[in-house]
Short mmCIF file of C-alpha atoms and ligand atoms in Angstrom, two decimals:
data_model
loop_
_atom_site.label_atom_id
_atom_site.label_comp_id
_atom_site.label_asym_id
_atom_site.label_seq_id
_atom_site.Cartn_x
_atom_site.Cartn_y
_atom_site.Cartn_z
CA MET N 22 -0.19 -0.25 0.10
CA LYS N 23 1.30 3.30 -0.82
CA LYS N 24 1.48 5.87 2.00
CA ARG N 25 -0.34 9.26 1.23
CA GLU N 26 2.45 12.24 0.65
CA ILE N 27 2.53 14.77 3.71
CA THR N 28 2.36 18.30 2.77
CA ILE N 29 3.16 20.57 6.12
CA LEU N 30 2.59 24.47 6.41
CA GLY N 31 5.14 25.75 8.62
CA ALA N 32 8.28 24.37 10.29
CA GLY N 33 7.93 25.68 13.84
CA LEU N 34 8.22 23.59 16.75
CA VAL N 35 5.23 21.21 15.96
CA GLY N 36 5.55 21.08 12.37
CA SER N 37 9.19 20.11 12.40
CA LEU N 38 8.70 17.34 15.12
CA LEU N 39 5.69 15.90 13.10
CA ALA N 40 7.43 16.06 9.75
CA LEU N 41 10.44 14.09 11.86
CA LEU N 42 7.60 11.52 13.05
CA PHE N 43 5.68 10.99 9.70
CA GLU N 44 9.12 10.62 8.07
CA GLN N 45 10.17 7.95 10.84
CA ARG N 46 7.07 6.34 9.52
CA GLY N 47 8.13 6.07 6.04
CA TYR N 48 5.85 8.56 4.56
CA GLN N 49 7.40 11.25 2.01
CA VAL N 50 7.01 14.59 3.66
CA LYS N 51 7.34 18.46 2.49
CA VAL N 52 7.55 21.36 4.55
CA TYR N 53 6.75 24.85 3.46
CA GLU N 54 7.80 27.78 6.03
CA ARG N 55 6.94 31.26 5.54
CA ARG N 56 10.30 32.40 7.21
CA SER N 57 13.84 31.82 5.55
CA ASP N 58 16.20 29.15 7.38
CA MET N 59 16.81 29.81 10.87
CA ARG N 60 19.75 27.83 10.76
CA LYS N 61 21.32 30.07 8.50
CA ASN N 62 20.00 33.38 10.18
CA LYS N 63 20.71 35.22 14.03
CA LEU N 64 17.29 35.03 15.52
CA SER N 65 15.42 37.74 16.00
CA ALA N 66 15.56 39.01 19.51
CA GLY N 67 12.08 39.42 21.86
CA ARG N 68 10.50 36.07 20.50
CA SER N 69 10.34 33.89 23.48
CA ILE N 70 13.66 32.53 23.44
CA ASN N 71 13.17 29.74 26.16
CA LEU N 72 10.06 27.80 26.71
CA ALA N 73 9.52 25.42 29.44
CA MET N 74 8.81 21.75 28.20
CA SER N 75 7.14 19.42 30.75
CA VAL N 76 6.26 15.77 30.68
CA ARG N 77 3.74 15.89 27.36
CA GLY N 78 6.31 17.44 25.35
CA TRP N 79 8.92 15.14 26.33
CA SER N 80 6.69 11.81 25.66
CA ALA N 81 6.43 13.14 22.23
CA LEU N 82 10.22 13.20 21.90
CA GLU N 83 10.82 10.03 23.50
CA MET N 84 8.14 8.78 20.70
CA ALA N 85 10.38 10.27 18.28
CA GLY N 86 13.54 8.84 20.04
CA ILE N 87 15.09 11.92 20.74
CA LYS N 88 14.49 12.85 24.29
CA LYS N 89 17.94 12.52 25.60
CA GLU N 90 19.28 14.73 23.10
CA MET N 91 17.29 17.53 24.03
CA GLU N 92 17.62 16.96 27.58
CA ASP N 93 20.91 17.52 27.06
CA ILE N 94 20.11 21.37 25.86
CA SER N 95 17.74 22.13 28.68
CA ILE N 96 17.70 23.12 32.19
CA PRO N 97 15.72 21.39 35.31
CA MET N 98 13.67 24.19 37.06
CA LEU N 99 12.24 22.21 40.40
CA GLY N 100 9.89 24.78 41.24
CA ARG N 101 9.09 28.79 41.48
CA GLU N 102 11.23 31.11 43.06
CA ILE N 103 9.11 34.14 44.29
CA HIS N 104 10.52 37.62 44.45
CA MET N 105 8.34 39.87 46.54
CA GLY N 106 10.85 43.01 46.58
CA ASN N 107 12.72 43.62 49.73
CA GLU N 108 12.60 40.57 51.24
CA PRO N 109 13.91 36.89 50.86
CA THR N 110 12.77 35.10 47.92
CA LYS N 111 10.69 31.97 48.61
CA PHE N 112 10.97 28.94 46.87
CA GLN N 113 8.00 26.62 46.34
CA TYR N 114 8.78 23.01 44.79
CA TYR N 115 6.34 22.24 41.71
CA GLY N 116 5.91 18.48 42.35
CA LYS N 117 6.44 16.12 45.28
CA ASN N 118 9.24 14.33 44.39
CA GLU N 119 11.37 16.97 42.67
CA GLU N 120 9.38 16.71 39.42
CA ALA N 121 10.56 19.28 37.25
CA ILE N 122 9.89 21.61 34.23
CA TYR N 123 12.93 21.87 31.89
CA SER N 124 13.94 25.15 30.32
CA ILE N 125 14.69 24.55 26.82
CA SER N 126 15.63 27.13 23.91
CA ARG N 127 13.19 27.44 20.96
CA GLY N 128 15.76 28.40 18.66
CA GLU N 129 18.04 25.28 19.29
CA LEU N 130 15.25 22.97 19.65
CA ASN N 131 13.69 24.05 16.31
CA LYS N 132 16.89 24.21 14.71
CA ARG N 133 17.37 20.08 16.01
CA LEU N 134 14.31 19.19 15.02
CA MET N 135 14.55 20.37 11.49
CA GLU N 136 18.13 19.09 11.01
CA LEU N 137 16.75 15.64 12.21
CA ALA N 138 13.73 15.55 9.76
CA GLU N 139 16.04 16.71 6.75
CA LYS N 140 18.68 13.82 7.62
CA GLY N 141 15.88 11.49 7.41
CA GLY N 142 14.54 12.40 3.95
CA VAL N 143 12.25 15.56 4.48
CA GLU N 144 12.08 18.52 2.18
CA PHE N 145 12.11 21.76 3.33
CA PHE N 146 11.05 25.07 0.85
CA PHE N 147 11.69 28.17 2.89
CA ASP N 148 10.39 31.90 1.69
CA HIS N 149 7.17 30.23 0.85
CA LYS N 150 4.46 31.93 2.64
CA CYS N 151 1.15 30.07 2.06
CA GLU N 152 -1.53 32.68 0.74
CA GLU N 153 -4.53 30.59 0.46
CA VAL N 154 -5.66 27.11 0.31
CA ASN N 155 -8.55 25.80 -1.72
CA ILE N 156 -9.61 22.94 0.93
CA ASP N 157 -11.62 21.06 -1.69
CA THR N 158 -9.00 20.66 -4.04
CA ASN N 159 -6.11 20.88 -1.70
CA GLU N 160 -4.29 23.65 -3.98
CA ILE N 161 -2.03 25.77 -1.61
CA THR N 162 -1.03 28.85 -3.33
CA PHE N 163 2.26 30.32 -2.03
CA SER N 164 4.01 33.74 -2.19
CA THR N 165 7.70 33.14 -2.80
CA GLN N 166 10.66 35.46 -3.01
CA ASN N 167 10.25 34.28 -7.47
CA GLY N 168 6.90 35.08 -7.48
CA GLU N 169 3.72 33.04 -6.79
CA SER N 170 3.69 29.09 -6.68
CA LYS N 171 1.16 26.67 -6.42
CA VAL N 172 1.07 23.11 -4.98
CA LYS N 173 -1.46 20.36 -4.83
CA ALA N 174 -1.29 18.47 -1.54
CA ASP N 175 -2.39 15.30 -0.73
CA LEU N 176 -2.66 15.11 2.78
CA LEU N 177 -2.28 18.46 4.27
CA ILE N 178 -1.60 19.87 7.61
CA GLY N 179 -1.46 22.95 8.94
CA GLY N 180 1.37 23.50 11.41
CA ASP N 181 1.21 27.35 10.42
CA GLY N 182 0.66 28.62 14.09
CA ALA N 183 -1.48 30.87 15.69
CA PHE N 184 -2.85 32.87 12.75
CA SER N 185 -2.76 29.43 10.30
CA ALA N 186 -3.95 30.06 6.66
CA LEU N 187 -5.15 26.75 6.59
CA ARG N 188 -7.73 27.47 9.20
CA THR N 189 -8.64 30.73 7.81
CA ALA N 190 -9.60 28.70 4.77
CA TYR N 191 -11.51 26.14 7.28
CA THR N 192 -13.52 29.16 8.79
CA LYS N 193 -15.14 30.24 5.43
CA LYS N 194 -16.81 26.74 5.73
CA ASP N 195 -20.53 26.86 6.57
CA ARG N 196 -20.81 25.85 10.43
CA TYR N 197 -17.20 26.03 11.43
CA ASN N 198 -16.87 26.96 14.71
CA TYR N 199 -14.42 29.82 15.60
CA GLU N 200 -13.55 32.06 18.53
CA GLN N 201 -10.42 34.38 18.57
CA PHE N 202 -9.47 36.62 21.78
CA TYR N 203 -6.66 38.89 23.24
CA VAL N 204 -6.05 39.21 26.99
CA GLU N 205 -5.54 42.84 28.08
CA HIS N 206 -1.86 42.11 28.95
CA GLY N 207 0.91 42.23 26.33
CA TYR N 208 4.55 40.73 27.05
CA LYS N 209 8.07 41.97 26.14
CA GLU N 210 11.39 40.06 26.75
CA LEU N 211 13.92 41.81 28.92
CA ASN N 212 17.58 39.84 29.84
CA ILE N 213 19.45 38.90 32.93
CA PRO N 214 22.93 38.53 31.85
CA PRO N 215 25.74 35.93 32.99
CA GLY N 216 27.66 36.77 35.63
CA PRO N 217 31.35 37.77 35.45
CA ASN N 218 32.35 33.71 34.87
CA GLY N 219 29.58 33.03 32.94
CA GLU N 220 27.82 31.61 35.78
CA HIS N 221 23.61 32.22 36.65
CA LEU N 222 23.53 35.53 38.95
CA ILE N 223 19.95 34.33 40.27
CA ASN N 224 19.30 30.28 41.31
CA LYS N 225 19.18 28.49 37.91
CA GLU N 226 17.14 25.46 38.70
CA ALA N 227 13.94 27.69 39.44
CA LEU N 228 11.25 29.68 37.11
CA HIS N 229 11.77 33.08 38.87
CA ILE N 230 8.50 35.11 39.53
CA TRP N 231 8.05 38.49 40.30
CA PRO N 232 4.24 38.63 41.05
CA ARG N 233 2.64 42.12 41.61
CA LYS N 234 -1.31 41.56 41.00
CA ASN N 235 -2.23 42.65 37.78
CA TYR N 236 1.22 42.15 36.14
CA MET N 237 4.30 40.27 36.51
CA VAL N 238 8.01 39.59 35.21
CA ILE N 239 8.90 35.87 35.20
CA ALA N 240 12.59 34.41 34.21
CA LEU N 241 13.91 31.37 33.02
CA PRO N 242 17.54 29.95 32.76
CA ASN N 243 19.41 29.50 29.71
CA GLN N 244 22.52 27.52 29.17
CA ASP N 245 24.94 30.02 28.62
CA GLY N 246 24.19 31.45 32.20
CA SER N 247 21.83 34.05 31.35
CA PHE N 248 18.20 34.31 31.96
CA THR N 249 15.37 35.21 29.56
CA CYS N 250 12.78 37.63 31.60
CA THR N 251 9.18 38.30 30.09
CA LEU N 252 7.21 41.19 31.29
CA PHE N 253 3.70 40.76 31.17
CA PHE N 254 1.80 43.90 31.55
CA PRO N 255 -1.59 45.35 30.66
CA TYR N 256 -1.86 47.73 27.69
CA GLU N 257 -3.55 50.26 29.09
CA GLY N 258 -4.28 51.52 32.63
CA THR N 259 -1.97 52.71 35.33
CA PRO N 260 0.90 51.14 35.34
CA SER N 261 0.72 49.49 31.67
CA PHE N 262 2.34 49.77 28.62
CA ASN N 263 0.81 52.69 27.71
CA SER N 264 1.68 54.39 30.94
CA ILE N 265 5.11 53.84 31.29
CA LYS N 266 6.74 55.63 28.23
CA THR N 267 10.19 56.97 28.93
CA LYS N 268 13.42 56.19 30.28
CA GLU N 269 13.08 57.90 33.41
CA ASP N 270 9.24 56.25 33.85
CA VAL N 271 11.09 52.56 33.26
CA GLN N 272 13.68 53.18 35.65
CA ALA N 273 11.57 54.40 38.62
CA PHE N 274 8.91 51.84 37.93
CA PHE N 275 11.29 48.94 37.70
CA GLU N 276 13.27 50.51 40.73
CA GLU N 277 10.05 50.74 43.13
CA GLN N 278 8.68 47.20 41.92
CA PHE N 279 11.38 44.89 40.84
CA PRO N 280 14.05 46.35 43.30
CA ASP N 281 16.14 43.16 43.14
CA ALA N 282 16.08 42.51 39.39
CA VAL N 283 17.17 46.12 38.35
CA PRO N 284 20.74 45.46 39.15
CA LEU N 285 20.93 42.09 37.28
CA MET N 286 19.52 43.83 34.19
CA PRO N 287 21.97 46.32 33.00
CA ALA N 288 20.54 46.42 29.82
CA LEU N 289 16.87 47.13 31.02
CA LEU N 290 16.18 50.11 29.04
CA ASP N 291 17.61 49.27 25.72
CA ASP N 292 15.70 45.79 26.16
CA TYR N 293 12.51 47.84 27.27
CA PHE N 294 12.60 50.02 23.85
CA GLU N 295 14.20 47.84 21.21
CA ASN N 296 12.15 44.67 22.27
CA PRO N 297 8.80 44.21 20.52
CA THR N 298 5.52 44.41 22.64
CA ALA N 299 3.65 41.18 21.78
CA SER N 300 0.31 40.25 22.39
CA LEU N 301 -1.41 37.06 23.69
CA VAL N 302 -4.07 35.67 21.63
CA THR N 303 -6.58 32.62 22.60
CA VAL N 304 -7.97 30.70 19.74
CA ARG N 305 -10.54 28.08 19.62
CA CYS N 306 -12.04 26.17 16.87
CA SER N 307 -13.62 22.95 15.69
CA PRO N 308 -13.38 20.65 13.90
CA TRP N 309 -9.32 20.39 13.31
CA TYR N 310 -9.98 18.63 10.02
CA TYR N 311 -11.47 18.73 6.71
CA GLU N 312 -12.74 15.25 4.98
CA GLU N 313 -9.86 13.16 4.39
CA LYS N 314 -7.87 15.93 3.01
CA SER N 315 -6.37 18.10 6.15
CA LEU N 316 -5.96 19.01 9.45
CA ILE N 317 -4.49 21.60 11.84
CA ILE N 318 -2.19 20.98 14.45
CA GLY N 319 -0.48 22.86 17.38
CA ASP N 320 -1.30 26.81 17.82
CA ALA N 321 -2.83 26.26 14.45
CA ALA N 322 -5.56 24.53 16.11
CA HIS N 323 -5.21 25.93 20.05
CA ALA N 324 -3.34 28.88 20.19
CA ILE N 325 -3.56 29.68 24.02
CA VAL N 326 -1.91 32.18 26.66
CA PRO N 327 1.37 31.25 27.70
CA PHE N 328 0.72 30.93 31.75
CA TYR N 329 0.86 27.27 32.15
CA GLY N 330 3.83 26.88 29.79
CA GLN N 331 1.66 24.03 27.96
CA GLY N 332 1.60 25.54 24.06
CA MET N 333 4.24 23.79 22.77
CA ASN N 334 3.41 20.61 24.82
CA ALA N 335 0.01 20.24 23.79
CA GLY N 336 1.26 20.80 20.17
CA PHE N 337 3.39 18.18 20.78
CA GLU N 338 1.07 16.11 22.35
CA ASP N 339 -1.11 16.32 19.37
CA CYS N 340 1.54 15.16 17.34
CA ARG N 341 2.31 11.91 19.49
CA ILE N 342 -1.56 11.08 19.79
CA LEU N 343 -1.90 11.52 15.99
CA MET N 344 1.07 9.07 15.77
CA GLU N 345 -0.55 6.55 17.84
CA LEU N 346 -3.90 7.09 16.03
CA ILE N 347 -2.16 6.20 12.86
CA ASP N 348 -0.23 2.98 14.38
CA ARG N 349 -3.48 1.49 15.85
CA HIS N 350 -6.02 2.17 12.81
CA GLY N 351 -3.52 1.69 10.14
CA ASP N 352 -1.88 4.16 7.44
CA ASP N 353 -5.01 3.80 4.98
CA LYS N 354 -7.64 4.73 7.66
CA TRP N 355 -7.22 8.18 7.46
CA ASP N 356 -11.25 8.90 7.79
CA ILE N 357 -10.99 7.06 11.10
CA ILE N 358 -7.91 8.46 12.24
CA LEU N 359 -8.98 12.35 11.53
CA LYS N 360 -12.50 12.02 13.20
CA HIS N 361 -10.77 10.24 16.36
CA TYR N 362 -7.97 12.86 16.43
CA ASN N 363 -10.72 15.47 16.23
CA THR N 364 -12.95 13.88 19.06
CA LEU N 365 -9.59 13.43 21.41
CA ARG N 366 -8.31 16.85 20.88
CA VAL N 367 -10.45 19.59 20.40
CA GLU N 368 -12.03 19.02 23.99
CA ASN N 369 -8.59 18.72 25.28
CA GLY N 370 -7.31 22.13 23.61
CA ARG N 371 -10.11 23.92 25.00
CA ALA N 372 -9.71 22.65 28.52
CA ILE N 373 -5.95 23.90 28.11
CA SER N 374 -6.67 27.26 27.22
CA ASP N 375 -9.09 27.81 29.82
CA LEU N 376 -6.32 26.52 32.29
CA ALA N 377 -3.94 28.92 31.27
CA LEU N 378 -6.08 31.75 31.12
CA LYS N 379 -6.98 30.77 35.00
CA ASN N 380 -3.10 30.16 35.98
CA PHE N 381 -2.10 33.72 34.79
CA ILE N 382 -4.34 34.95 37.93
CA GLU N 383 -2.23 32.16 40.15
CA MET N 384 1.28 33.05 38.55
CA ARG N 385 0.93 37.15 39.19
CA ASP N 386 -1.28 37.24 42.17
CA LEU N 387 -1.94 34.12 44.50
CA VAL N 388 1.76 32.85 44.69
CA ALA N 389 2.12 35.68 47.03
CA ASP N 390 -1.47 34.78 48.96
CA PRO N 391 -0.11 33.32 52.30
CA GLU N 392 -3.88 31.50 52.25
CA PHE N 393 -3.16 30.13 48.78
CA LEU N 394 0.40 29.27 50.09
CA ARG N 395 -1.42 27.25 52.75
CA ARG N 396 -3.32 25.35 50.29
CA LYS N 397 -0.48 24.49 48.16
CA LYS N 398 1.51 23.27 51.14
CA LEU N 399 -1.84 20.97 52.54
CA GLU N 400 -1.84 19.74 48.57
CA LYS N 401 1.67 18.82 48.83
CA GLU N 402 0.86 17.21 52.21
CA ILE N 403 -2.17 15.12 50.90
CA GLY N 404 -0.02 13.83 48.26
CA ARG N 405 2.68 13.04 50.30
CA LEU N 406 0.57 11.03 52.66
CA PHE N 407 -1.67 9.40 49.44
CA PRO N 408 1.07 9.44 46.73
CA ASP N 409 -1.20 7.19 44.58
CA ARG N 410 -4.24 8.56 45.37
CA PHE N 411 -3.83 12.43 45.25
CA ASN N 412 -2.38 14.45 42.28
CA SER N 413 -2.64 18.69 42.18
CA VAL N 414 -3.98 19.76 38.55
CA TYR N 415 -0.53 21.53 38.24
CA GLU N 416 1.01 17.82 38.99
CA MET N 417 -1.41 16.38 36.08
CA VAL N 418 -1.11 19.07 33.49
CA SER N 419 2.56 19.34 33.70
CA PHE N 420 3.88 15.68 35.07
CA SER N 421 1.66 13.56 33.42
CA ASN N 422 0.08 12.60 29.85
CA LYS N 423 -3.55 12.64 31.43
CA GLN N 424 -6.05 14.54 29.40
CA TYR N 425 -6.24 17.72 29.84
CA SER N 426 -9.83 17.77 30.21
CA TYR N 427 -9.57 15.58 33.03
CA ALA N 428 -7.51 17.89 35.02
CA GLN N 429 -9.83 20.85 33.90
CA ASP N 430 -12.67 18.27 35.31
CA CYS N 431 -10.80 17.52 38.60
CA GLN N 432 -10.30 20.87 39.24
CA LYS N 433 -13.59 21.42 40.90
CA ALA N 434 -13.62 18.57 42.97
CA GLN N 435 -10.43 19.78 44.34
CA ASP N 436 -11.52 23.08 45.26
CA ARG N 437 -14.27 21.65 47.46
CA LEU N 438 -11.78 19.11 48.91
CA MET N 439 -9.41 21.64 49.79
CA ALA N 440 -12.32 24.18 50.90
CA LYS N 441 -12.73 21.20 53.66
CA VAL N 442 -9.18 20.97 54.60
CA LEU N 443 -8.29 24.53 54.89
CA ALA N 444 -11.53 25.37 56.71
CA ASP N 445 -10.51 22.81 59.52
CA PRO N 446 -8.46 24.40 62.45
CA THR N 447 -6.36 21.23 62.68
CA PHE N 448 -4.64 22.17 59.48
CA GLN N 449 -4.39 25.79 60.55
CA ASN N 450 -0.44 25.84 60.04
CA GLY N 451 -0.58 23.96 56.60
CA GLU N 452 0.84 20.44 58.00
CA ILE N 453 -0.82 17.12 58.30
CA ASP N 454 0.18 14.56 60.84
CA GLU N 455 0.12 10.68 60.21
CA LYS N 456 -2.76 10.63 63.37
CA GLU N 457 -4.75 13.22 61.42
CA LYS N 458 -4.77 11.25 58.08
CA PRO N 459 -8.12 9.36 58.50
CA ILE N 460 -9.83 12.69 58.72
CA ILE N 461 -8.10 13.24 55.13
CA GLU N 462 -9.23 9.96 54.22
CA ASN N 463 -12.33 10.73 54.66
CA TRP N 464 -12.90 13.56 52.57
CA LEU N 465 -10.51 11.94 50.16
CA ARG N 466 -12.92 9.10 49.29
CA ASP N 467 -15.29 11.68 48.25
CA TYR N 468 -13.29 13.36 45.91
CA GLU N 469 -12.26 10.26 44.33
CA GLU N 470 -15.85 9.22 44.16
CA GLU N 471 -16.51 12.42 42.32
CA VAL N 472 -13.43 12.33 39.97
CA SER N 473 -14.11 8.74 39.25
CA ALA N 474 -16.85 9.83 36.86
CA PHE N 475 -14.30 11.40 34.62
CA THR N 476 -12.27 10.15 31.92
CA GLN N 477 -8.66 10.04 32.24
P1 LIG H 10 4.28 28.27 15.80
O1 LIG H 10 5.73 27.93 16.41
O2 LIG H 10 4.19 30.16 15.90
O3 LIG H 10 5.15 27.92 14.39
C1 LIG H 10 4.74 27.90 13.25
C2 LIG H 10 5.39 28.12 12.11
O4 LIG H 10 4.40 28.26 11.09
C3 LIG H 10 6.42 29.43 12.04
O5 LIG H 10 7.86 28.86 11.77
C4 LIG H 10 5.90 30.31 10.91
O6 LIG H 10 7.12 31.50 10.46
C5 LIG H 10 5.08 29.54 9.89
N1 LIG H 10 4.00 30.03 9.25
C6 LIG H 10 3.01 30.78 9.62
N2 LIG H 10 2.11 31.40 8.86
C7 LIG H 10 2.65 30.47 7.69
C8 LIG H 10 2.32 30.97 6.24
N3 LIG H 10 1.22 31.49 6.00
N4 LIG H 10 2.73 29.82 5.45
C9 LIG H 10 4.10 29.20 5.99
N5 LIG H 10 4.34 29.21 7.17
C10 LIG H 10 3.70 29.98 8.23
N6 LIG H 10 4.79 26.85 25.18
C11 LIG H 10 5.10 25.78 25.90
O7 LIG H 10 5.15 24.75 26.09
N7 LIG H 10 6.05 26.00 27.18
C12 LIG H 10 6.35 27.48 27.46
O8 LIG H 10 7.20 27.63 28.34
C13 LIG H 10 5.76 28.62 26.52
N8 LIG H 10 6.37 29.60 26.77
C14 LIG H 10 5.91 30.83 25.83
C15 LIG H 10 5.85 32.20 26.09
C16 LIG H 10 5.46 33.15 25.28
C17 LIG H 10 5.83 34.43 25.60
C18 LIG H 10 4.65 32.68 24.12
C19 LIG H 10 4.50 33.61 23.34
C20 LIG H 10 4.25 31.44 23.75
C21 LIG H 10 4.87 30.03 24.79
N9 LIG H 10 4.96 29.10 24.42
C22 LIG H 10 5.10 27.96 25.47
C23 LIG H 10 3.80 28.71 23.25
C24 LIG H 10 4.90 28.34 22.50
O9 LIG H 10 5.47 29.03 21.66
C25 LIG H 10 4.00 27.46 20.97
O10 LIG H 10 2.79 26.74 21.66
C26 LIG H 10 4.53 27.20 20.10
O11 LIG H 10 5.42 27.59 19.50
C27 LIG H 10 3.62 26.41 19.14
O12 LIG H 10 4.46 25.69 18.19
P2 LIG H 10 3.30 25.82 16.50
O13 LIG H 10 4.85 25.16 15.63
O14 LIG H 10 2.31 25.50 16.58
O15 LIG H 10 3.45 26.99 15.84
#
């Protein structure tokens, strides 16, 4: 049986990994990318230089047999380090067993994925911007440096990001569901350079957060000793990108709000004025496929805000699930594969987009709230006492491959469980004694009964 030829739009993280996975299954793959070859050009500054990779991302890389190689270019972050200003920082572990999320260079990861795919025989066509797709004929129109060119695809896959050209074509069809909205915050990248001997100037095993209620700065470590920082800030209001305009404004604002960060950021003013302010879009749509002809994947299908560090992870998980469906149903059963992919992934895309929006409040505000911290401590205690029976939603999202929709469903049940624990004076100090275990066990049984109705 001749396998279908695969045409992928976009050589970003998801398009490149997908190309590699198809190639490994013996498919012929062509990838068309709007930009020029990033392996030959310097990456432009200010475009989310590093990303947090967690279990879902690693599982997909493991499927491609390249987990170890990518681990070598990543840095484990065991928890959050909270910077409140003029008091000592506080460290909160992410997991109960020193589980970590990993800071990885977007450019390096993307280049390696392309390299590996190309080595296996995938053909890349750069400077090919998809302008239009006829989804009935799968005819694609590209603009290139030499003018317009047309290609006819067999199985077409849109891995072309949040403003996908293939998805745009889908939206023109009757009964297509589509929603796009922006949060009121944008983001700007800043930088903490390495110390004089190339060392990290703050704890490199942490994701650093400067939470300030309606805005925040975060920092993720890079292998060269630097940190990439991101300021998430409203566009309008006070303070905002609109109100902080001059060099004096920026200096004064940062000295007041982020006093321990300022000495670490010698290029603060240059970064602030030279790096772009970028917006944060959420896209929800369905279905994610059209007949047996095409599908969308990654940000093209589910652009989400970055506050759970899951956009790429979710996109990589799409790739893994798609491959598992091919393996399960067979290379010639694309009608079944695409329907099944759609059923499994659309609801998970929705779930992680909601969870990510909610996590912004947690990161910028709650991580500094004593009652929230007590809850986190008690969740850890319950996890420690009942390791097989309780995982926090954060752990399910970041350290498991359980469905995002399952984690979201469990959220409310966990809120109820934790409300009981928090309200009981026995647990006022955030600790649970061995002898107090039965009280928790009682409530845990109710919780388990509630979540047993949800699909993992
Ligand atoms: P993209 O990376 O956008 O790639 C799409 C590719 O398609 C690009 O190369 C683009 O040039 C190309 N393209 C676009 N249009 C066309 C066209 N018309 N024709 C041809 N080619 C086209 N995710 C995490 O998992 N962890 C994190 O910590 C994290 N942090 C983030 C921080 C920020 C500030 C932001 C903005 C995002 C973050 N994300 C994170 C999300 C992550 O960046 C995305 O989910 C991921 O890049 C999606 O990959 P993709 O390949 O689907 O899309």
